[in-house]
């Protein structure tokens, strides 16, 4: 029996799947660490939750005071197969004992190649593909733009309102929101152009016209303002993540891809947050049958070990000269081993289907909450990527204070939930796909009470 088979057979070091509070939140040990943190870390580096982590697994996160929280965040859509999942731990441990690093640019290794083969197989489209590995989502986006510029000989990059693509110098310019991401960090990279998003809930002409209106604006930007022959790529998240889990109105995503094809512009799907079973498809592009030219992935790819990828058409990826792409740690062997464990977990544990079940459970309960809570303006999402947008009753005016109150109520009762949204007024839910039903139900009960208490 291999190490992996053994770990899966015994089920790994499973944490008890319960919500349990044993101290006030944050507890004494977390408060002590918070004081040390305040003295050692810069003020601008913040955390959404006040509790320090000690262990995680299945659907729970245990803090340093022994409180066990139901985790509706997965470290922002990363630990989709669970924290310290058996297959991930076993493969990464085995790799740690073999070697931790060579630098793929110096000595290659099989794990890297295997991850690339898997991504070429799993991503949408049956054309010939190539994959290159990186460390972070932002780095994948940076490199997708490098490939697109090299392959097209053009420089322009088109992105959308509410987009989030990272915090590095280029991706900061591609990200829509000024504060906290861009304020004071300029000058921003040039040649980045922004188009309106087909955001059904906030479409100026109404939800029915969201697709047509946003497409008309994109066409105008491409053909009139910038010039199609200046544009290397259009980059779009299939469901916008940090922007507020904005599911584009039907038809928009495939129409953008088609418009790109007509203009010789490369279409890049940023699946950093949506990828790896999260939305009830292996990749969110599949929902409307879109085959992007390039796809960026990270987060859910390696169960929390840093790994990101650009997967694309071979003829695009092969245009870059030898040595033009790389990085000391890119495609680290331990991260690659973890990714192989993640992919195996998704495929063998039926997690794509599980994401759909979770989505059905969430949407049902959230629509019940919406029916009795006038602050809920919109309920949306797909699979296990679900959100509610909160507004002042009777209006569409964002209500970030209501979001903060719900988060605090949940936190104090042992449920971790995350926020999002350009206006800070979205509650988002990203449970690990392996969360047992009883924890999902318990978490949704707490959420329901939180709304009743508003
Ligand atoms: N593209 C679609 O969601 C990361 C950001 C957390 P990195 N989103 C979480 C924060 O506030 O820094 C993200 C994403 C999409 C790109 C990225 C960037 O991925 O791995 O954080 O660089």
Coordinates of C-alpha atoms and ligand atoms in Angstrom, one line a residue:
X1 CA 0.0 0.0 0.0
X2 CA 1.3 3.5 -0.9
X3 CA 1.4 6.3 1.7
X4 CA -1.6 7.8 -0.1
X5 CA -3.6 4.6 -0.1
X6 CA -2.9 4.1 3.6
X7 CA -3.9 7.7 4.5
X8 CA -7.2 7.4 2.6
X9 CA -7.9 4.0 4.1
X10 CA -7.6 5.3 7.7
X11 CA -9.3 8.5 6.8
X12 CA -6.5 10.8 8.0
X13 CA -6.4 12.8 11.2
X14 CA -10.1 13.8 11.2
X15 CA -11.3 16.6 13.5
X16 CA -14.5 16.1 15.3
X17 CA -17.2 17.7 13.1
X18 CA -18.9 19.8 15.7
X19 CA -19.5 23.5 16.5
X20 CA -18.3 24.0 20.0
X21 CA -17.6 27.3 21.9
X22 CA -15.6 27.0 25.1
X23 CA -14.5 30.6 25.6
X24 CA -15.8 34.1 24.7
X25 CA -14.8 35.1 21.1
X26 CA -12.0 35.9 20.7
X27 CA -10.7 33.8 23.6
X28 CA -7.7 34.7 25.9
X29 CA -5.1 32.9 23.8
X30 CA -6.3 34.7 20.6
X31 CA -6.3 38.0 22.4
X32 CA -2.7 37.4 23.6
X33 CA -1.6 36.6 20.0
X34 CA -3.5 39.7 18.7
X35 CA -1.4 41.9 21.0
X36 CA 1.8 40.3 19.8
X37 CA 0.6 40.7 16.3
X38 CA -0.1 44.4 16.7
X39 CA 3.4 45.0 17.9
X40 CA 5.1 42.9 15.1
X41 CA 3.0 43.4 12.0
X42 CA 2.1 46.5 10.0
X43 CA -1.4 48.0 10.7
X44 CA -2.6 47.7 7.1
X45 CA -2.3 43.9 7.1
X46 CA -5.7 42.9 8.5
X47 CA -7.6 39.7 9.2
X48 CA -11.4 39.3 8.8
X49 CA -11.8 37.1 11.9
X50 CA -10.3 37.8 15.4
X51 CA -9.5 34.1 16.2
X52 CA -6.1 32.5 15.6
X53 CA -6.2 29.1 13.9
X54 CA -4.9 25.9 15.5
X55 CA -6.4 23.2 13.3
X56 CA -8.8 22.7 10.4
X57 CA -10.5 19.7 8.7
X58 CA -13.7 18.7 7.1
X59 CA -16.1 21.6 7.7
X60 CA -14.6 23.0 10.9
X61 CA -11.8 25.4 11.9
X62 CA -10.5 25.1 15.5
X63 CA -8.9 28.1 17.2
X64 CA -6.1 28.3 19.7
X65 CA -8.6 28.5 22.6
X66 CA -10.3 25.2 21.5
X67 CA -13.4 26.8 19.9
X68 CA -14.6 24.8 16.9
X69 CA -16.2 27.0 14.2
X70 CA -18.3 25.9 11.2
X71 CA -16.3 27.2 8.3
X72 CA -18.3 28.9 5.5
X73 CA -15.2 30.5 4.0
X74 CA -12.6 27.8 3.1
X75 CA -9.8 30.4 3.4
X76 CA -11.5 32.3 0.5
X77 CA -12.4 29.3 -1.7
X78 CA -9.1 27.5 -1.2
X79 CA -9.7 24.4 1.0
X80 CA -12.5 23.1 -1.1
X81 CA -11.5 19.5 -0.5
X82 CA -11.2 20.3 3.3
X83 CA -8.3 21.5 5.3
X84 CA -5.5 19.0 5.7
X85 CA -7.4 16.6 3.4
X86 CA -6.1 13.0 3.6
X87 CA -4.9 12.8 0.0
X88 CA -3.3 16.2 0.1
X89 CA -1.5 15.6 3.3
X90 CA -0.3 12.1 2.3
X91 CA 1.1 13.2 -1.1
X92 CA 2.6 16.4 0.2
X93 CA 4.3 14.6 3.1
X94 CA 5.7 12.0 0.8
X95 CA 7.1 14.7 -1.4
X96 CA 8.5 16.6 1.6
X97 CA 10.5 13.5 2.4
X98 CA 11.9 13.1 -1.1
X99 CA 12.9 16.7 -1.8
X100 CA 11.4 20.2 -1.1
X101 CA 12.8 22.2 -4.0
X102 CA 15.1 22.1 -7.0
X103 CA 13.7 25.1 -8.9
X104 CA 12.0 23.8 -12.0
X105 CA 14.2 26.1 -14.1
X106 CA 17.2 24.2 -12.9
X107 CA 16.1 20.6 -12.4
X108 CA 12.6 19.5 -13.6
X109 CA 10.5 16.8 -11.8
X110 CA 7.6 14.6 -12.7
X111 CA 5.0 16.2 -10.3
X112 CA 5.0 19.5 -12.2
X113 CA 4.5 17.7 -15.5
X114 CA 1.7 15.6 -14.0
X115 CA -0.2 18.7 -12.7
X116 CA 0.1 20.3 -16.2
X117 CA -1.2 17.1 -17.8
X118 CA -4.1 17.1 -15.4
X119 CA -5.0 20.7 -16.1
X120 CA -4.8 20.2 -19.8
X121 CA -7.2 17.3 -19.5
X122 CA -9.6 19.0 -17.1
X123 CA -10.0 22.5 -18.4
X124 CA -12.7 23.3 -21.0
X125 CA -12.0 22.5 -24.7
X126 CA -10.4 19.5 -26.4
X127 CA -7.8 21.5 -28.4
X128 CA -4.1 21.0 -27.7
X129 CA -3.1 22.8 -24.5
X130 CA -0.1 23.8 -22.5
X131 CA 0.1 24.7 -18.8
X132 CA 2.7 26.8 -16.9
X133 CA 2.7 26.9 -13.1
X134 CA 3.1 29.9 -10.8
X135 CA 2.7 30.7 -7.1
X136 CA -0.3 33.0 -6.7
X137 CA -3.4 34.1 -8.6
X138 CA -2.0 37.5 -9.3
X139 CA 1.1 36.0 -10.8
X140 CA -1.0 33.7 -13.0
X141 CA -2.9 36.8 -14.3
X142 CA 0.3 38.7 -14.9
X143 CA 1.6 35.8 -17.0
X144 CA -1.6 35.3 -18.9
X145 CA -1.3 38.9 -20.1
X146 CA 2.4 38.3 -21.0
X147 CA 1.3 35.3 -23.1
X148 CA -1.5 37.2 -24.7
X149 CA 0.7 40.1 -25.6
X150 CA 3.4 37.9 -27.1
X151 CA 0.9 35.8 -29.1
X152 CA -1.0 38.8 -30.5
X153 CA 1.7 41.5 -30.7
X154 CA -0.9 43.8 -29.1
X155 CA -0.8 45.5 -25.7
X156 CA -4.4 46.4 -24.6
X157 CA -6.1 44.5 -21.7
X158 CA -9.8 44.9 -21.2
X159 CA -11.4 44.1 -17.8
X160 CA -14.7 44.9 -16.2
X161 CA -16.4 46.8 -13.5
X162 CA -16.3 44.9 -10.1
X163 CA -13.4 42.8 -11.3
X164 CA -10.7 41.5 -8.9
X165 CA -7.5 40.1 -10.4
X166 CA -4.9 40.7 -7.7
X167 CA -2.7 43.2 -5.9
X168 CA 0.5 43.2 -7.9
X169 CA 1.4 46.2 -10.1
X170 CA -0.4 45.0 -13.2
X171 CA -3.3 43.2 -11.6
X172 CA -4.0 46.1 -9.2
X173 CA -4.7 48.2 -12.3
X174 CA -7.0 45.3 -13.6
X175 CA -8.9 45.2 -10.3
X176 CA -11.8 47.6 -10.2
X177 CA -12.1 48.8 -6.6
X178 CA -9.9 51.7 -5.5
X179 CA -10.0 51.3 -1.7
X180 CA -8.3 49.3 -0.3
X181 CA -6.6 47.8 -3.3
X182 CA -5.2 50.8 -5.3
X183 CA -5.4 53.9 -3.1
X184 CA -1.9 55.5 -2.8
X185 CA -0.1 52.8 -4.7
X186 CA 0.0 54.4 -8.2
X187 CA 1.0 55.2 -10.8
X188 CA -1.0 52.2 -12.1
X189 CA 0.1 50.1 -15.1
X190 CA -1.2 51.5 -18.4
X191 CA -3.1 49.9 -21.3
X192 CA -5.8 48.5 -19.0
X193 CA -9.4 49.4 -20.1
X194 CA -12.6 48.8 -18.2
X195 CA -16.1 48.0 -19.5
X196 CA -19.4 47.8 -17.6
X197 CA -20.4 44.4 -16.1
X198 CA -23.7 42.6 -16.9
X199 CA -24.8 42.8 -13.2
X200 CA -28.4 41.8 -13.2
X201 CA -29.3 43.3 -9.8
X202 CA -27.7 46.7 -10.5
X203 CA -28.2 46.9 -14.3
X204 CA -29.1 50.5 -15.1
X205 CA -31.5 49.4 -17.8
X206 CA -33.0 46.5 -15.8
X207 CA -32.0 42.9 -15.5
X208 CA -33.6 41.9 -18.8
X209 CA -31.4 44.3 -20.7
X210 CA -28.2 43.6 -18.7
X211 CA -26.6 41.4 -21.3
X212 CA -27.4 43.5 -24.3
X213 CA -26.5 46.8 -22.6
X214 CA -23.1 45.6 -21.3
X215 CA -22.3 44.0 -24.6
X216 CA -23.0 47.2 -26.5
X217 CA -20.7 49.1 -24.1
X218 CA -18.0 46.5 -24.6
X219 CA -18.3 46.6 -28.4
X220 CA -18.0 50.4 -28.2
X221 CA -14.9 50.2 -26.0
X222 CA -13.3 47.7 -28.3
X223 CA -14.2 49.0 -31.7
X224 CA -14.5 52.8 -31.1
X225 CA -12.5 53.8 -28.1
X226 CA -9.4 51.5 -28.1
X227 CA -9.5 49.7 -31.4
X228 CA -9.7 46.0 -31.6
X229 CA -6.2 45.7 -33.2
X230 CA -4.7 47.3 -30.1
X231 CA -6.2 44.7 -27.7
X232 CA -4.4 41.6 -26.7
X233 CA -7.0 40.1 -24.4
X234 CA -10.3 40.5 -22.5
X235 CA -10.2 39.1 -19.0
X236 CA -13.3 38.1 -17.2
X237 CA -14.3 36.1 -14.1
X238 CA -17.1 33.6 -14.9
X239 CA -18.6 34.7 -11.6
X240 CA -17.0 37.8 -10.1
X241 CA -15.6 36.9 -6.7
X242 CA -14.3 39.8 -4.6
X243 CA -16.7 42.1 -6.5
X244 CA -19.7 40.4 -4.8
X245 CA -20.3 37.0 -6.4
X246 CA -21.8 38.7 -9.4
X247 CA -23.2 36.0 -11.8
X248 CA -23.3 37.7 -15.2
X249 CA -26.8 37.8 -16.8
X250 CA -27.4 34.8 -19.0
X251 CA -25.6 34.9 -22.4
X252 CA -23.1 37.6 -21.4
X253 CA -20.1 35.4 -20.7
X254 CA -20.4 33.4 -24.0
X255 CA -21.1 36.6 -26.0
X256 CA -17.9 38.2 -24.7
X257 CA -16.0 35.1 -25.7
X258 CA -17.6 35.2 -29.2
X259 CA -16.9 38.9 -29.6
X260 CA -13.2 38.3 -28.8
X261 CA -13.1 35.5 -31.4
X262 CA -14.5 37.8 -34.1
X263 CA -11.9 40.5 -33.3
X264 CA -8.9 38.2 -32.9
X265 CA -8.7 39.2 -29.2
X266 CA -7.8 36.4 -26.7
X267 CA -10.4 35.6 -24.2
X268 CA -9.0 34.9 -20.7
X269 CA -11.2 33.3 -18.1
X270 CA -10.0 34.1 -14.6
X271 CA -11.1 31.0 -12.7
X272 CA -8.9 31.7 -9.7
X273 CA -11.9 31.8 -7.3
X274 CA -14.5 29.8 -9.4
X275 CA -12.3 26.8 -10.4
X276 CA -12.0 23.2 -9.1
X277 CA -15.6 22.1 -8.5
X278 CA -16.6 25.2 -6.5
X279 CA -19.5 26.3 -8.7
X280 CA -20.9 22.8 -9.4
X281 CA -18.8 22.3 -12.5
X282 CA -15.1 21.5 -12.6
X283 CA -14.7 25.0 -14.1
X284 CA -17.4 27.7 -14.1
X285 CA -16.8 28.3 -17.8
X286 CA -18.6 25.0 -18.5
X287 CA -21.9 26.3 -17.3
X288 CA -22.6 28.1 -20.6
X289 CA -20.2 26.0 -22.7
X290 CA -17.5 28.6 -23.0
X291 CA -14.0 27.5 -24.1
X292 CA -11.5 30.3 -23.2
X293 CA -8.2 30.8 -25.0
X294 CA -6.4 31.1 -21.7
X295 CA -7.6 30.1 -18.2
X296 CA -6.0 31.2 -14.9
X297 CA -6.4 29.1 -11.8
X298 CA -5.0 29.1 -8.2
X299 CA -6.8 28.9 -4.8
X300 CA -8.7 25.5 -4.9
X301 CA -5.9 24.0 -7.0
X302 CA -3.6 22.8 -4.2
X303 CA -5.6 22.7 -1.0
X304 CA -3.8 25.8 0.5
X305 CA -0.3 25.2 -0.7
X306 CA 0.7 28.0 -3.0
X307 CA 0.2 27.1 -6.6
X308 CA -1.3 28.8 -9.6
X309 CA -1.5 28.0 -13.3
X310 CA -2.1 29.4 -16.8
X311 CA -3.6 26.9 -19.2
X312 CA -4.0 27.8 -22.8
X313 CA -4.0 26.9 -26.4
X314 CA -0.7 25.4 -27.4
X315 CA -0.2 27.8 -30.3
X316 CA -0.5 30.8 -27.9
X317 CA 1.6 29.3 -25.0
X318 CA 4.3 28.2 -27.4
X319 CA 5.0 31.8 -28.7
X320 CA 7.1 32.9 -25.7
X321 CA 10.9 32.6 -26.2
X322 CA 13.0 30.2 -24.0
X323 CA 13.5 31.6 -20.6
X324 CA 10.7 34.2 -21.0
X325 CA 8.6 32.8 -18.2
X326 CA 9.6 31.4 -14.8
X327 CA 10.2 32.1 -11.1
X328 CA 12.3 30.5 -8.3
X329 CA 9.4 28.7 -6.6
X330 CA 6.9 28.4 -9.5
X331 CA 5.4 24.9 -9.4
X332 CA 7.1 24.0 -6.1
X333 CA 7.2 20.1 -5.8
X334 CA 5.3 20.0 -2.5
X335 CA 2.5 22.2 -4.0
X336 CA 2.4 20.0 -7.1
X337 CA 2.0 16.9 -4.9
X338 CA -0.8 18.6 -3.0
X339 CA -2.6 19.6 -6.2
X340 CA -2.5 16.0 -7.4
X341 CA -4.1 15.1 -4.1
X342 CA -6.8 17.7 -4.6
X343 CA -7.7 16.6 -8.1
X344 CA -7.9 13.0 -7.0
X345 CA -10.1 14.0 -4.1
X346 CA -12.5 16.0 -6.3
X347 CA -12.8 13.1 -8.8
X348 CA -13.0 10.2 -6.3
X349 CA -15.2 11.9 -3.8
X350 CA -17.7 13.3 -6.3
X351 CA -17.2 16.9 -5.2
X352 CA -18.5 18.5 -8.3
X353 CA -21.9 17.0 -7.6
X354 CA -21.5 17.8 -3.9
X355 CA -21.1 21.5 -4.8
X356 CA -24.4 21.4 -6.6
X357 CA -26.1 19.8 -3.6
X358 CA -24.7 22.5 -1.3
X359 CA -25.9 25.2 -3.7
X360 CA -29.4 23.8 -3.6
X361 CA -29.4 23.7 0.2
X362 CA -28.1 27.3 0.5
X363 CA -30.3 28.8 -2.1
X364 CA -33.4 27.3 -0.6
X365 CA -32.7 28.5 2.9
X366 CA -31.5 32.0 1.7
X367 CA -34.6 32.5 -0.3
X368 CA -36.7 31.8 2.8
X369 CA -34.6 34.3 4.8
X370 CA -35.0 36.8 1.9
X371 CA -38.8 36.4 2.1
X372 CA -38.9 37.6 5.7
X373 CA -35.9 39.9 5.8
X374 CA -36.3 43.2 3.9
X375 CA -32.5 43.9 4.0
X376 CA -31.9 41.1 1.5
X377 CA -31.8 42.7 -1.9
X378 CA -30.5 39.7 -3.9
X379 CA -29.7 36.0 -3.5
X380 CA -27.4 34.6 -6.1
X381 CA -24.6 32.2 -7.0
X382 CA -24.0 28.7 -8.3
X383 CA -22.9 25.5 -6.6
X384 CA -21.1 26.3 -3.4
X385 CA -20.3 29.9 -4.3
X386 CA -23.4 31.7 -3.0
X387 CA -24.1 35.2 -1.7
X388 CA -26.7 37.6 -0.5
X389 CA -26.5 41.3 -1.2
X390 CA -27.9 43.5 1.7
X391 CA -29.6 46.9 1.1
X392 CA -31.7 49.4 3.0
X393 CA -35.2 48.1 3.0
X394 CA -37.2 49.2 -0.1
X395 CA -34.2 50.5 -1.9
X396 CA -31.1 49.2 -3.7
X397 CA -28.8 51.3 -1.4
X398 CA -26.0 49.1 -0.1
X399 CA -26.0 48.3 3.6
X400 CA -22.5 47.3 4.7
X401 CA -23.5 47.9 8.4
X402 CA -26.1 45.1 8.2
X403 CA -23.4 42.8 6.7
X404 CA -21.1 43.6 9.6
X405 CA -23.8 42.9 12.1
X406 CA -24.6 39.5 10.6
X407 CA -20.9 38.6 10.5
X408 CA -20.5 39.5 14.2
X409 CA -23.6 37.6 15.2
X410 CA -22.3 34.5 13.4
X411 CA -18.8 34.8 14.7
X412 CA -19.9 35.0 18.3
X413 CA -21.9 31.8 17.8
X414 CA -19.2 29.8 16.1
X415 CA -19.9 30.3 12.4
X416 CA -17.3 31.9 10.1
X417 CA -18.7 33.9 7.2
X418 CA -17.0 36.2 4.7
X419 CA -17.9 39.4 3.1
X420 CA -17.4 40.8 -0.4
X421 CA -18.7 43.4 -2.9
X422 CA -17.6 46.6 -4.4
X423 CA -19.8 48.3 -1.8
X424 CA -18.9 46.0 1.1
X425 CA -22.6 44.9 1.3
X426 CA -22.3 41.2 0.3
X427 CA -22.2 38.1 2.5
X428 CA -20.5 35.3 0.7
X429 CA -20.6 31.6 1.4
X430 CA -17.8 29.2 0.3
X431 CA -18.0 26.1 2.5
X432 CA -15.5 23.3 2.0
X433 CA -17.3 20.8 -0.4
X434 CA -16.7 18.0 2.2
X435 CA -18.7 19.7 4.9
X436 CA -21.2 17.2 6.4
X437 CA -24.9 18.0 6.0
X438 CA -25.5 18.5 9.8
X439 CA -22.9 21.4 9.9
X440 CA -24.4 23.0 6.7
X441 CA -27.8 22.9 8.3
X442 CA -26.6 24.2 11.7
X443 CA -24.7 27.1 10.0
X444 CA -27.8 28.0 8.0
X445 CA -29.9 28.0 11.2
X446 CA -27.4 30.5 12.8
X447 CA -27.5 32.6 9.7
X448 CA -31.3 32.6 9.8
X449 CA -31.3 33.7 13.5
X450 CA -28.7 36.5 12.6
X451 CA -31.1 38.0 10.1
X452 CA -34.0 37.7 12.5
X453 CA -32.0 39.6 15.1
X454 CA -31.1 42.5 12.7
Ligands
LIG1 N1 -8.4 36.5 -9.4 C1 -10.8 36.0 -9.4 O1 -10.4 36.0 -6.5 C2 -7.9 36.4 -5.2 C3 -8.0 38.0 -2.6 C4 -7.7 38.2 -1.1 P1 -3.9 35.8 -5.3 N2 -9.0 36.7 -4.4 C5 -8.8 36.8 -2.9 C6 -7.1 39.5 -0.9 O2 -7.8 40.5 -0.4 O3 -5.9 39.7 -1.2 C7 -8.1 36.4 -6.7 C8 -9.3 36.2 -7.3 C9 -9.5 36.2 -8.7 C10 -7.2 36.7 -8.9 C11 -7.0 36.7 -7.5 C12 -5.6 36.9 -7.0 O4 -5.1 35.7 -6.4 O5 -3.6 34.3 -5.1 O6 -4.5 36.4 -4.0 O7 -2.9 36.6 -5.9

